[in-house]
Short mmCIF file of N, CA, C and O in Angstrom, two decimals:
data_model
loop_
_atom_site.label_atom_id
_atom_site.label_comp_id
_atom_site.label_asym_id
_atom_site.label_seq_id
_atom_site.Cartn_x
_atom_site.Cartn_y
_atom_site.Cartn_z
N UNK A 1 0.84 -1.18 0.00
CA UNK A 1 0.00 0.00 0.00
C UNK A 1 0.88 1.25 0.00
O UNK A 1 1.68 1.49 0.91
N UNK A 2 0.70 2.02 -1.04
CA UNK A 2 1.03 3.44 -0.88
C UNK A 2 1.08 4.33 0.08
O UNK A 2 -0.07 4.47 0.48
N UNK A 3 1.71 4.92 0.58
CA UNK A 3 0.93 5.91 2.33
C UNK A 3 0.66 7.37 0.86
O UNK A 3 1.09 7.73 -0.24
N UNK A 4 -0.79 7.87 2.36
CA UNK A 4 -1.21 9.20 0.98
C UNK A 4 -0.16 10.64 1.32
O UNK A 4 -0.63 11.75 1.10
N UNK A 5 1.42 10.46 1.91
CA UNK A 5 1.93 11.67 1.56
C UNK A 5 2.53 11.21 0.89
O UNK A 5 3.24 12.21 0.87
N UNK A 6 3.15 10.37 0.01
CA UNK A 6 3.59 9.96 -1.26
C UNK A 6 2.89 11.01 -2.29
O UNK A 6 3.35 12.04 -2.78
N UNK A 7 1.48 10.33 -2.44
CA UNK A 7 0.61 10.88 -2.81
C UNK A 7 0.72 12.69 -2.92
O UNK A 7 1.08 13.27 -3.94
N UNK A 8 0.40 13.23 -1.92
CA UNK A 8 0.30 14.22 -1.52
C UNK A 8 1.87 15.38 -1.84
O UNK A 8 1.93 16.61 -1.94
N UNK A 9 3.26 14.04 -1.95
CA UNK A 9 3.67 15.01 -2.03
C UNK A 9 4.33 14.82 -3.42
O UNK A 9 5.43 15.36 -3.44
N UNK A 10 4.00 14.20 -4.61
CA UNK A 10 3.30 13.67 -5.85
C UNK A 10 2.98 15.46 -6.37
O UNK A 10 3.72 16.35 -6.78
N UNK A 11 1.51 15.38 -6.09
CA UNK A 11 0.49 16.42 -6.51
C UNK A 11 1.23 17.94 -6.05
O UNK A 11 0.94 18.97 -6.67
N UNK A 12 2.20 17.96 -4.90
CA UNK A 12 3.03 19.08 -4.73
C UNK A 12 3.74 19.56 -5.60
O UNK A 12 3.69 20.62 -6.23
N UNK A 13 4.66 18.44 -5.60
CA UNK A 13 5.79 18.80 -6.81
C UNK A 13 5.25 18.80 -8.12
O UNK A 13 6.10 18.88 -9.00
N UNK A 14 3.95 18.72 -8.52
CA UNK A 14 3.61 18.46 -10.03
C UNK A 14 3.04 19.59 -10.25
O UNK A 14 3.15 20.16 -11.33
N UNK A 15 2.41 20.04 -9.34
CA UNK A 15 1.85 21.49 -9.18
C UNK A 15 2.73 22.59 -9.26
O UNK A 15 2.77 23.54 -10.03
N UNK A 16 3.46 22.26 -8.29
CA UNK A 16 4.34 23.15 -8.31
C UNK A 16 5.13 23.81 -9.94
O UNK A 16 5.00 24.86 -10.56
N UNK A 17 5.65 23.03 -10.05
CA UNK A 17 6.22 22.20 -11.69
C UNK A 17 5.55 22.93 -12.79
O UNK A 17 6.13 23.32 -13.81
N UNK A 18 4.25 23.09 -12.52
CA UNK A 18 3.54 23.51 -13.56
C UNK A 18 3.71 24.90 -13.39
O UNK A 18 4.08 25.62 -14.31
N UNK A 19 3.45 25.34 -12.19
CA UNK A 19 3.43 26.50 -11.62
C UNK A 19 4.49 27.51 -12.48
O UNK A 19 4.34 28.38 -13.34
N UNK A 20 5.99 26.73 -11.58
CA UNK A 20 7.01 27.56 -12.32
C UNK A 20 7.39 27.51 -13.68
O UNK A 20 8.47 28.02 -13.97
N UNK A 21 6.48 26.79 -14.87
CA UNK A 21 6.94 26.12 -15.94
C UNK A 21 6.03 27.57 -16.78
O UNK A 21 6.54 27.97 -17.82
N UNK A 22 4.82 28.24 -16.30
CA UNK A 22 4.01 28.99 -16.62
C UNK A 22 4.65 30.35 -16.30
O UNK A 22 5.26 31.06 -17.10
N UNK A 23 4.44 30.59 -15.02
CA UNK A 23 5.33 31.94 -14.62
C UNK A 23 6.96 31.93 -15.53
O UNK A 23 7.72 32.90 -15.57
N UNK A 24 7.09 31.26 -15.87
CA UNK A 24 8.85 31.48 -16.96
C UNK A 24 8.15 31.83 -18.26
O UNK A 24 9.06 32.13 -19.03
N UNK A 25 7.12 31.92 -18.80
CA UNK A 25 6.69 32.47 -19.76
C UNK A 25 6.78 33.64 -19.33
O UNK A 25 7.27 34.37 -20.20
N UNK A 26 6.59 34.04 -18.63
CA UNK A 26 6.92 35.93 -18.35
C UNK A 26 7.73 36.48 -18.50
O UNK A 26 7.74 37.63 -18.94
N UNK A 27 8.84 35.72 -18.12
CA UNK A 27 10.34 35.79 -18.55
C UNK A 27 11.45 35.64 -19.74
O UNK A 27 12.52 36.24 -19.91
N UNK A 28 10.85 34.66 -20.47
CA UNK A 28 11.19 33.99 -21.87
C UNK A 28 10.74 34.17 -22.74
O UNK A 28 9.87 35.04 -22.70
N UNK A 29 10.92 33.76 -23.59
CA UNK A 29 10.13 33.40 -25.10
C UNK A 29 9.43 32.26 -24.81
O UNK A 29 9.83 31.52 -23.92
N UNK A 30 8.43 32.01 -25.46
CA UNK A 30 8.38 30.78 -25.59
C UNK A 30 8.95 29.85 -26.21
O UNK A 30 9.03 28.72 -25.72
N UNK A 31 9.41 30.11 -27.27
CA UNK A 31 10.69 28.90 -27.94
C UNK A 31 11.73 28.37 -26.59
O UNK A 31 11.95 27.27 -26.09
N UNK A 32 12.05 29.33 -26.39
CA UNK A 32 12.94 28.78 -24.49
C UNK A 32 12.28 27.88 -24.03
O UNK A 32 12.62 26.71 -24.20
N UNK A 33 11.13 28.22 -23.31
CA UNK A 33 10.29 27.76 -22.25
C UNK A 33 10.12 26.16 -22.71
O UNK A 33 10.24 25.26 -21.88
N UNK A 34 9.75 25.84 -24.35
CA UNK A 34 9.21 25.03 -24.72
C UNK A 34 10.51 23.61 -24.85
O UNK A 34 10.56 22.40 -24.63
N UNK A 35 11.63 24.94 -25.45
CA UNK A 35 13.12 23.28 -25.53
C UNK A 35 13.14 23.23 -24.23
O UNK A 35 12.47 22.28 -23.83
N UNK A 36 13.83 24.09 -23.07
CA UNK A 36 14.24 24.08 -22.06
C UNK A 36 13.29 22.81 -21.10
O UNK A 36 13.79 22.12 -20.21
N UNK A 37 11.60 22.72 -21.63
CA UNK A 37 10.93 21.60 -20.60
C UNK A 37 10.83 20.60 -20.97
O UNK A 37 9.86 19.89 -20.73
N UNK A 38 12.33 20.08 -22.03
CA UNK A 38 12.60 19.10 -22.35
C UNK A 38 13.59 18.50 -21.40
O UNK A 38 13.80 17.29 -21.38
N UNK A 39 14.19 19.34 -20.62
CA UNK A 39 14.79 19.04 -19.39
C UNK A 39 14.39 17.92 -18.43
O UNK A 39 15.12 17.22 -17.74
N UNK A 40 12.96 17.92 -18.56
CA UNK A 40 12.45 16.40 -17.65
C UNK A 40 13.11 15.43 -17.89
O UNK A 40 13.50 14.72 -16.96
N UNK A 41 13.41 15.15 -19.22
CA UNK A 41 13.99 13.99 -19.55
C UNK A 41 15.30 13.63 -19.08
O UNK A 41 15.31 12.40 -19.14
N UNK A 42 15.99 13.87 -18.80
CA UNK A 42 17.33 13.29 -18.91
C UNK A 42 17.53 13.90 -17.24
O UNK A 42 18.64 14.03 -16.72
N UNK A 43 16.03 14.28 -16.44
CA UNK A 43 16.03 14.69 -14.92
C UNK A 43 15.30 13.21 -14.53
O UNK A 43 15.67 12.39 -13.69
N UNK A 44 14.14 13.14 -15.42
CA UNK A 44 13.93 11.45 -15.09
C UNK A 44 15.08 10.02 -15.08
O UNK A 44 15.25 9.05 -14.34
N UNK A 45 15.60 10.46 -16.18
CA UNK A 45 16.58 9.36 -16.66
C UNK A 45 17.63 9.42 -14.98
O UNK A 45 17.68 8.47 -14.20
N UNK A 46 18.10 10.29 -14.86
CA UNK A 46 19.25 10.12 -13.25
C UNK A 46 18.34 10.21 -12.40
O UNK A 46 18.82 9.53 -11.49
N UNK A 47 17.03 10.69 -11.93
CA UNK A 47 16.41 10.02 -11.05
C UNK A 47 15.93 8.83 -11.03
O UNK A 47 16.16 8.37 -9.91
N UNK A 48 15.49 8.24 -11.54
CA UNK A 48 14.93 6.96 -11.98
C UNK A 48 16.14 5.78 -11.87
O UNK A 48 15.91 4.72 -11.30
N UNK A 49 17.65 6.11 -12.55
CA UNK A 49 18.84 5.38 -12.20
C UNK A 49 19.29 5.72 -10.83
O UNK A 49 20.03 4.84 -10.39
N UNK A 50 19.13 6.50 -10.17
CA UNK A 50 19.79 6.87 -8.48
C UNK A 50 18.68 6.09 -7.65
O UNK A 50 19.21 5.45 -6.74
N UNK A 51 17.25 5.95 -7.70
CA UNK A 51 16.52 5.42 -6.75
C UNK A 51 15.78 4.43 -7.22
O UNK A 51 15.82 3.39 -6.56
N UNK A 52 15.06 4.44 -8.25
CA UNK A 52 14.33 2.88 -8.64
C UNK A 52 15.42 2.08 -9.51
O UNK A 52 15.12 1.20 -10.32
N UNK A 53 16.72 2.54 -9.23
CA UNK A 53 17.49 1.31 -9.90
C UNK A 53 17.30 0.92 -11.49
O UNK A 53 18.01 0.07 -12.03
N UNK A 54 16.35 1.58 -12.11
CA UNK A 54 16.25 1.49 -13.76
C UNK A 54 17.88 1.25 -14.82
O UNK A 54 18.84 2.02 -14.96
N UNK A 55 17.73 0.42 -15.17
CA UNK A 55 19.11 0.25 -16.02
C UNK A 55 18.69 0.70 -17.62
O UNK A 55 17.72 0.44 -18.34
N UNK A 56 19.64 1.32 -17.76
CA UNK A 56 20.04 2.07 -19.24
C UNK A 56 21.38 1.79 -20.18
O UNK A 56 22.48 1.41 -19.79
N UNK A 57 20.97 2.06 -21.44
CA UNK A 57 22.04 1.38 -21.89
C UNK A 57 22.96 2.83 -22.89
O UNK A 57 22.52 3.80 -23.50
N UNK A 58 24.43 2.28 -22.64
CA UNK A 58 25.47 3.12 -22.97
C UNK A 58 24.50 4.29 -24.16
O UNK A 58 24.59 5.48 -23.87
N UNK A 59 23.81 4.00 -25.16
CA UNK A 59 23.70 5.01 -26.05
C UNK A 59 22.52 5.75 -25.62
O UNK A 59 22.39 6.83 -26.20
N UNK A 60 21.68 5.48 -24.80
CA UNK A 60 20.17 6.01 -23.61
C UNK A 60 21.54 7.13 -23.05
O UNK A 60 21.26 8.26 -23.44
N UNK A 61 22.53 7.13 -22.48
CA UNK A 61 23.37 8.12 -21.62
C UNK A 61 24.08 8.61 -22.26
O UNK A 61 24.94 9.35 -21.78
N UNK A 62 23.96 8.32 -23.82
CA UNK A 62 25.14 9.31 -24.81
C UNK A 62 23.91 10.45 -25.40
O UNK A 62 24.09 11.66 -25.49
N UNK A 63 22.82 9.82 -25.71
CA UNK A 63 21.38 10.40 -26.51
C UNK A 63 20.75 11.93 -25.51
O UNK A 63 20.25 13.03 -25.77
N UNK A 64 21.22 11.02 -24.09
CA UNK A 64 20.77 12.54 -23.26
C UNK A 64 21.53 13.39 -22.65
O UNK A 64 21.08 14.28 -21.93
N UNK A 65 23.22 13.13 -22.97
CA UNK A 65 24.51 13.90 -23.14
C UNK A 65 23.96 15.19 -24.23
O UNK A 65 23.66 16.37 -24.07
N UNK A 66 24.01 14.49 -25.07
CA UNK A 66 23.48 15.10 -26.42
C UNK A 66 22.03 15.98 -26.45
O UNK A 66 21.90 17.10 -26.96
N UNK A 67 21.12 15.29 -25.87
CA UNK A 67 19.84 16.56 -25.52
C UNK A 67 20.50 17.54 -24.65
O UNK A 67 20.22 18.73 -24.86
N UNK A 68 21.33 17.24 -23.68
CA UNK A 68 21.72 18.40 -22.16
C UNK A 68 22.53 19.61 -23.08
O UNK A 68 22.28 20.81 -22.94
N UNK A 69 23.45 19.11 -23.96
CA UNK A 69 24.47 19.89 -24.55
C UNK A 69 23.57 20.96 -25.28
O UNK A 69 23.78 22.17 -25.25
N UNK A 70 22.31 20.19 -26.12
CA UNK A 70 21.71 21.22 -26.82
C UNK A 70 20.80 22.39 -25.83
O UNK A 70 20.72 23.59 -26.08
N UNK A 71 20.10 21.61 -24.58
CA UNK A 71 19.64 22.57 -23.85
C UNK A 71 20.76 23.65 -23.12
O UNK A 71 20.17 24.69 -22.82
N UNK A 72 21.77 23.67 -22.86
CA UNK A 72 22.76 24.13 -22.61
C UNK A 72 22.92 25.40 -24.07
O UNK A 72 22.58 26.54 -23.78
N UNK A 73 23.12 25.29 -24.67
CA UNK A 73 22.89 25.96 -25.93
C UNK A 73 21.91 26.97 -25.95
O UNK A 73 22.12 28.15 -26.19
N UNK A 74 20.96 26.51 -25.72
CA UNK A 74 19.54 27.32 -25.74
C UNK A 74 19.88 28.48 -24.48
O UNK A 74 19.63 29.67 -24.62
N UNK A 75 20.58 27.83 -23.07
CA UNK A 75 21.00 28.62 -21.87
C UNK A 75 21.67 29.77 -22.39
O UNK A 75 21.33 30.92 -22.14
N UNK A 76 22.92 29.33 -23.35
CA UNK A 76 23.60 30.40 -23.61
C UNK A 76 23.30 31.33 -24.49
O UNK A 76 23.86 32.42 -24.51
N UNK A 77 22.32 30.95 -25.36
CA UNK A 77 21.21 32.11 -26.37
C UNK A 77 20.96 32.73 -25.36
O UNK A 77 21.83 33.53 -25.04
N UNK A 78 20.02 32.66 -24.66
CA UNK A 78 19.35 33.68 -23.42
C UNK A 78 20.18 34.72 -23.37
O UNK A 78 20.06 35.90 -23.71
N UNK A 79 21.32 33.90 -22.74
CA UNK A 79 22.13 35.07 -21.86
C UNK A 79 22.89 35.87 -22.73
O UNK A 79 23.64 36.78 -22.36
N UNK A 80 22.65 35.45 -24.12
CA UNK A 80 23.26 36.49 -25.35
C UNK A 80 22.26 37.25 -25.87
O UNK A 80 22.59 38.07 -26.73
N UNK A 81 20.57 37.13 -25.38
CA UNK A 81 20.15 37.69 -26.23
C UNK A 81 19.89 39.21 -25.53
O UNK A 81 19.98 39.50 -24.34
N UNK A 82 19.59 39.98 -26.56
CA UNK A 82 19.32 41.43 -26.66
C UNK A 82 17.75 41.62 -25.94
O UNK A 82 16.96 42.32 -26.58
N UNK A 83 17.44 41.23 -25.08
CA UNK A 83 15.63 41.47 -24.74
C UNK A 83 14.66 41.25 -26.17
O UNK A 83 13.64 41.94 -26.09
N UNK A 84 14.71 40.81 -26.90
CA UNK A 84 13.58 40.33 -27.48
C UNK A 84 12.74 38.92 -27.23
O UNK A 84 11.83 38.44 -27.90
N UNK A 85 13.45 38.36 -25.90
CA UNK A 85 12.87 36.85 -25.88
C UNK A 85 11.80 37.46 -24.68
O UNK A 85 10.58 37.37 -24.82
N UNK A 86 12.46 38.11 -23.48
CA UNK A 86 11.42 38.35 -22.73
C UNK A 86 11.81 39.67 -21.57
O UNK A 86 12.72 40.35 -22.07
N UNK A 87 11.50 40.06 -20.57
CA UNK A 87 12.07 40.76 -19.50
C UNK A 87 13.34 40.20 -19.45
O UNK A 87 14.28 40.78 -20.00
N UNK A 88 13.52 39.08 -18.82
CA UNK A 88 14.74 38.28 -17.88
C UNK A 88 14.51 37.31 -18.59
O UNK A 88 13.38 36.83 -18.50
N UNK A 89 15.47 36.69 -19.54
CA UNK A 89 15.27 35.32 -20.01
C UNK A 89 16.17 34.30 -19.53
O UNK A 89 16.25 33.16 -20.00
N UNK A 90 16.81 34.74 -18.63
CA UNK A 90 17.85 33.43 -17.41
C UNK A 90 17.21 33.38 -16.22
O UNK A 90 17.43 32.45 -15.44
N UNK A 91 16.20 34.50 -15.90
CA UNK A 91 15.24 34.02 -14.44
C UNK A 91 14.31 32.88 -15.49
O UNK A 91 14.38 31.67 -15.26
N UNK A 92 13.41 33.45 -16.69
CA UNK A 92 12.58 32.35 -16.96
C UNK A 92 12.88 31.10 -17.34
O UNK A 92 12.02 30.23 -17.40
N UNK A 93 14.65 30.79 -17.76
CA UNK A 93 15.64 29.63 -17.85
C UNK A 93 15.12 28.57 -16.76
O UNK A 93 14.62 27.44 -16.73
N UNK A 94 15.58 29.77 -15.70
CA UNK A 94 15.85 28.84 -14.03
C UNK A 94 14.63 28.42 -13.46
O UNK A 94 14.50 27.49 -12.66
N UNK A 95 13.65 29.21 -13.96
CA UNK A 95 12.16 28.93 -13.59
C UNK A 95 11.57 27.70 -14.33
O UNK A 95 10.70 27.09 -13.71
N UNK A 96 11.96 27.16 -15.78
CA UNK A 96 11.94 26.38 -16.44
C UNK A 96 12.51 25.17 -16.15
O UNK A 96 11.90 24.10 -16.17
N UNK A 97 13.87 25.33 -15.82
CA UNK A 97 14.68 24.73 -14.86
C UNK A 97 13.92 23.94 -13.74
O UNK A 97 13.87 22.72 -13.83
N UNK A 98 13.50 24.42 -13.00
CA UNK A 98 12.96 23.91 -11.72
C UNK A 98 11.77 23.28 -11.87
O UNK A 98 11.38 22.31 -11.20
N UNK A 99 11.18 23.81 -12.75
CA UNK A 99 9.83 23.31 -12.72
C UNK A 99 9.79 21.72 -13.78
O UNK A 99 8.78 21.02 -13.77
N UNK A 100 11.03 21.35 -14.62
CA UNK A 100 11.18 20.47 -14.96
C UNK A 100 12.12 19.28 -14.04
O UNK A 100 12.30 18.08 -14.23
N UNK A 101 12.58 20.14 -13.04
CA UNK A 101 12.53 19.15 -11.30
C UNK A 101 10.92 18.96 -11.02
O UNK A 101 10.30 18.08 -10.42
N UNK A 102 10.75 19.43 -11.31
CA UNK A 102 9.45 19.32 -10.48
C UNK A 102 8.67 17.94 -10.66
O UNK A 102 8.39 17.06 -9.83
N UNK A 103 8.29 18.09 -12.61
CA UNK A 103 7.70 17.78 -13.36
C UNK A 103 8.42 15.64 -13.05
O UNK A 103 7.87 14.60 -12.70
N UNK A 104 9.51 15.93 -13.37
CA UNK A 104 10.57 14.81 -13.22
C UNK A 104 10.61 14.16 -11.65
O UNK A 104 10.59 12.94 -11.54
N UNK A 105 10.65 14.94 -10.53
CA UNK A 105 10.29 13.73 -9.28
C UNK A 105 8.82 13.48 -9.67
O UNK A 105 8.84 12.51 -10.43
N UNK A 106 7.75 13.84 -9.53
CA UNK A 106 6.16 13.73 -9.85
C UNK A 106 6.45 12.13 -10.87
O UNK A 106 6.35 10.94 -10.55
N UNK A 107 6.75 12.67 -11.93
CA UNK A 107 7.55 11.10 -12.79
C UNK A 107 7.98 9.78 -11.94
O UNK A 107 7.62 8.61 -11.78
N UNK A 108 8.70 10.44 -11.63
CA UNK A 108 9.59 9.11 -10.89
C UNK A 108 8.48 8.68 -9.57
O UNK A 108 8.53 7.49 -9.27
N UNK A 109 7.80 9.29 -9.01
CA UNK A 109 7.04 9.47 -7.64
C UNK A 109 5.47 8.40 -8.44
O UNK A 109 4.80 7.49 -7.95
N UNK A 110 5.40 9.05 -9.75
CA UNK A 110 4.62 7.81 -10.29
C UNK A 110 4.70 6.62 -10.71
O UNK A 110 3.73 5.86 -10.70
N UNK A 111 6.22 6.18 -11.29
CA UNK A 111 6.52 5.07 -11.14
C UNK A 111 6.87 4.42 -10.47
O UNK A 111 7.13 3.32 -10.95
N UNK A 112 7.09 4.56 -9.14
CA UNK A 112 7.36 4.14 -8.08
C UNK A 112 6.09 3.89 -7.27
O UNK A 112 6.00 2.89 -6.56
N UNK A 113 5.20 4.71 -7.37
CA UNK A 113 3.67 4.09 -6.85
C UNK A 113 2.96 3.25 -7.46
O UNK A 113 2.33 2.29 -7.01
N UNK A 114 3.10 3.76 -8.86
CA UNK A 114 2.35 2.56 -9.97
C UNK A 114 3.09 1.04 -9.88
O UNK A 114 2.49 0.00 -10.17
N UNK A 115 4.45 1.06 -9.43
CA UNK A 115 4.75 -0.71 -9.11
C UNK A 115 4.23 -1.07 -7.76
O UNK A 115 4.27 -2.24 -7.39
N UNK A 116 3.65 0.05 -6.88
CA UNK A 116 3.00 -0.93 -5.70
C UNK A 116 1.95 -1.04 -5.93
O UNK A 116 1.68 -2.24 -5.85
N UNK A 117 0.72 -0.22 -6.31
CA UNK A 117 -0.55 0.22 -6.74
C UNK A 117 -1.03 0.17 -8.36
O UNK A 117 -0.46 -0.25 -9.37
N UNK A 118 -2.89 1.05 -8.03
CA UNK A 118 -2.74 0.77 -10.00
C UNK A 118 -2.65 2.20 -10.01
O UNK A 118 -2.85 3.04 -9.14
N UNK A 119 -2.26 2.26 -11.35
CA UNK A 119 -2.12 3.54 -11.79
C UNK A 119 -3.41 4.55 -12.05
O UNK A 119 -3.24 5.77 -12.17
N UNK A 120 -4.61 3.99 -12.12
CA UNK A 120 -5.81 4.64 -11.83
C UNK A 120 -5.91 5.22 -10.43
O UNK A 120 -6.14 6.42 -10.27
N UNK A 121 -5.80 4.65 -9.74
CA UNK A 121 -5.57 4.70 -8.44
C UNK A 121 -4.55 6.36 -7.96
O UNK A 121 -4.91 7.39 -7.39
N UNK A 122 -3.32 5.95 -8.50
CA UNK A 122 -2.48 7.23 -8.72
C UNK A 122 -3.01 8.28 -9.25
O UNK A 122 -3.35 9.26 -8.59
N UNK A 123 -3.13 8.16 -10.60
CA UNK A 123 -3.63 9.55 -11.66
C UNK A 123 -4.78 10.17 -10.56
O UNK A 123 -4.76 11.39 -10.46
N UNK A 124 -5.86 9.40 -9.66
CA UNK A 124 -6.80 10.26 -9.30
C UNK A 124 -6.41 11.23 -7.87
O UNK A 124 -6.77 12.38 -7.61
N UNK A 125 -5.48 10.25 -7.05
CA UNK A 125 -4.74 10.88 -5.94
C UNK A 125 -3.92 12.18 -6.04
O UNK A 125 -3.97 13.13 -5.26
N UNK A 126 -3.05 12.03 -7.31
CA UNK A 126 -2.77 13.26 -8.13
C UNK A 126 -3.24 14.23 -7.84
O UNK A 126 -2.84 15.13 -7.10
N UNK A 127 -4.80 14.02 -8.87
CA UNK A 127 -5.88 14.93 -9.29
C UNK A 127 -6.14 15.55 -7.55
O UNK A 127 -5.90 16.71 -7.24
N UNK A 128 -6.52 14.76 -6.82
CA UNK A 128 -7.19 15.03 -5.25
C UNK A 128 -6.25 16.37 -4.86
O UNK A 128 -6.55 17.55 -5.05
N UNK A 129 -4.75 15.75 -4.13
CA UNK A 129 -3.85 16.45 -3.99
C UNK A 129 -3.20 17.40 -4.87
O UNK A 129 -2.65 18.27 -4.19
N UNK A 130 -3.05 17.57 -6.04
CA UNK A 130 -2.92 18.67 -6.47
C UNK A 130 -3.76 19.47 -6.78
O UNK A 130 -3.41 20.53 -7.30
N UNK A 131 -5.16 19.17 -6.54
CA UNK A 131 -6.05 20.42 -6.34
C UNK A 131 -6.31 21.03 -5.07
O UNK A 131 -6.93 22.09 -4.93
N UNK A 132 -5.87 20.40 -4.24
CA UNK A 132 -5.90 20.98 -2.59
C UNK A 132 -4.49 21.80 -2.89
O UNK A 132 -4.39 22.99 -2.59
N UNK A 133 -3.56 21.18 -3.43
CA UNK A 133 -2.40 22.18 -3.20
C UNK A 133 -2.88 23.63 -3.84
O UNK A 133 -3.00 24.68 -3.20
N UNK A 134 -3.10 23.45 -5.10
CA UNK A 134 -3.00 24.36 -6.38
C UNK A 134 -4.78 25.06 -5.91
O UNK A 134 -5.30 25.65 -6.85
N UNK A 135 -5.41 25.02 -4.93
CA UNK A 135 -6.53 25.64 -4.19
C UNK A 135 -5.60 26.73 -2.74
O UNK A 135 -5.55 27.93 -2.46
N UNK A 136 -5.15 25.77 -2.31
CA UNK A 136 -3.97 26.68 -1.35
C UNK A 136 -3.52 27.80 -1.95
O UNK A 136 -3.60 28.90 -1.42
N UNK A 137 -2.94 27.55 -3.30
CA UNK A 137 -2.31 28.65 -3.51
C UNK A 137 -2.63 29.74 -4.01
O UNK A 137 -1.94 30.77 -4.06
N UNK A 138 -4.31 29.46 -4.62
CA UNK A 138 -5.36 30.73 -4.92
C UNK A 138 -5.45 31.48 -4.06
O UNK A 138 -5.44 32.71 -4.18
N UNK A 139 -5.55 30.73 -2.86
CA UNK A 139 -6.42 31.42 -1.61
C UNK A 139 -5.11 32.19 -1.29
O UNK A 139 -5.07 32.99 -0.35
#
């Protein structure tokens, strides 16, 4: 059985995630916002190998060498560009940044519940808890 702050803190970080993935549009372009939350990936890939033990193979860790280098790229556009992407386009980087932490434990926090539980089960606990969170933060 799952305990529900798994759960609970699931719907945090996913919320959250979204949160700062939106507010970096204020900051960016959207062309940024959009490569940069490709970042989950290769945040899943070393979380997923550090705690659920997932094995990958040599060209899976060359393929997302190769995505990081290009998002890295995109970092250093920002910080070259002239203000036409947004206000601050290295705050909406870092905001992008984080919120694809975010996005990426929530990931891993679901596959790790979905091998004890069903995944229906999950997706709705989600839904529960991240609307109590993402209600918190209206109020």
């Amino acid at each position: 059985m799952v305990p529900w702050y798994w759960y609970a803190l699931a719907g945090f970080v996913d919320s959250i995630g979204n949160y700062l993935i939106i507010k970096a549009y204020q900051f960016s372009s959207i062309t940024s916002v959009t490569l940069l939350a490709c970042w989950t990936i290769p945040w899943v890939i070393i979380l997923t190998w550090i705690f659920i033990g997932t094995r990958y193979s040599i060209g899976q860790f060359v393929g997302s060498a190769i995505c990081i280098g290009g998002l890295a790229l995109v970092f250093l556009s920002d910080a070259n560009e002239s203000g036409s992407g947004g206000r601050n386009p290295i705050l909406g980087d870092v905001l992008v940044l984080g919120g694809t932490i975010g996005f990426a434990l929530s990931n891993v926090g679901e596959e790790f519940c979905v091998k004890k539980r069903d995944r229906v089960e999950y997706i709705a606990m989600l839904a529960v808890f991240g609307l109590i969170v993402t209600m918190c933060a209206i109020i």
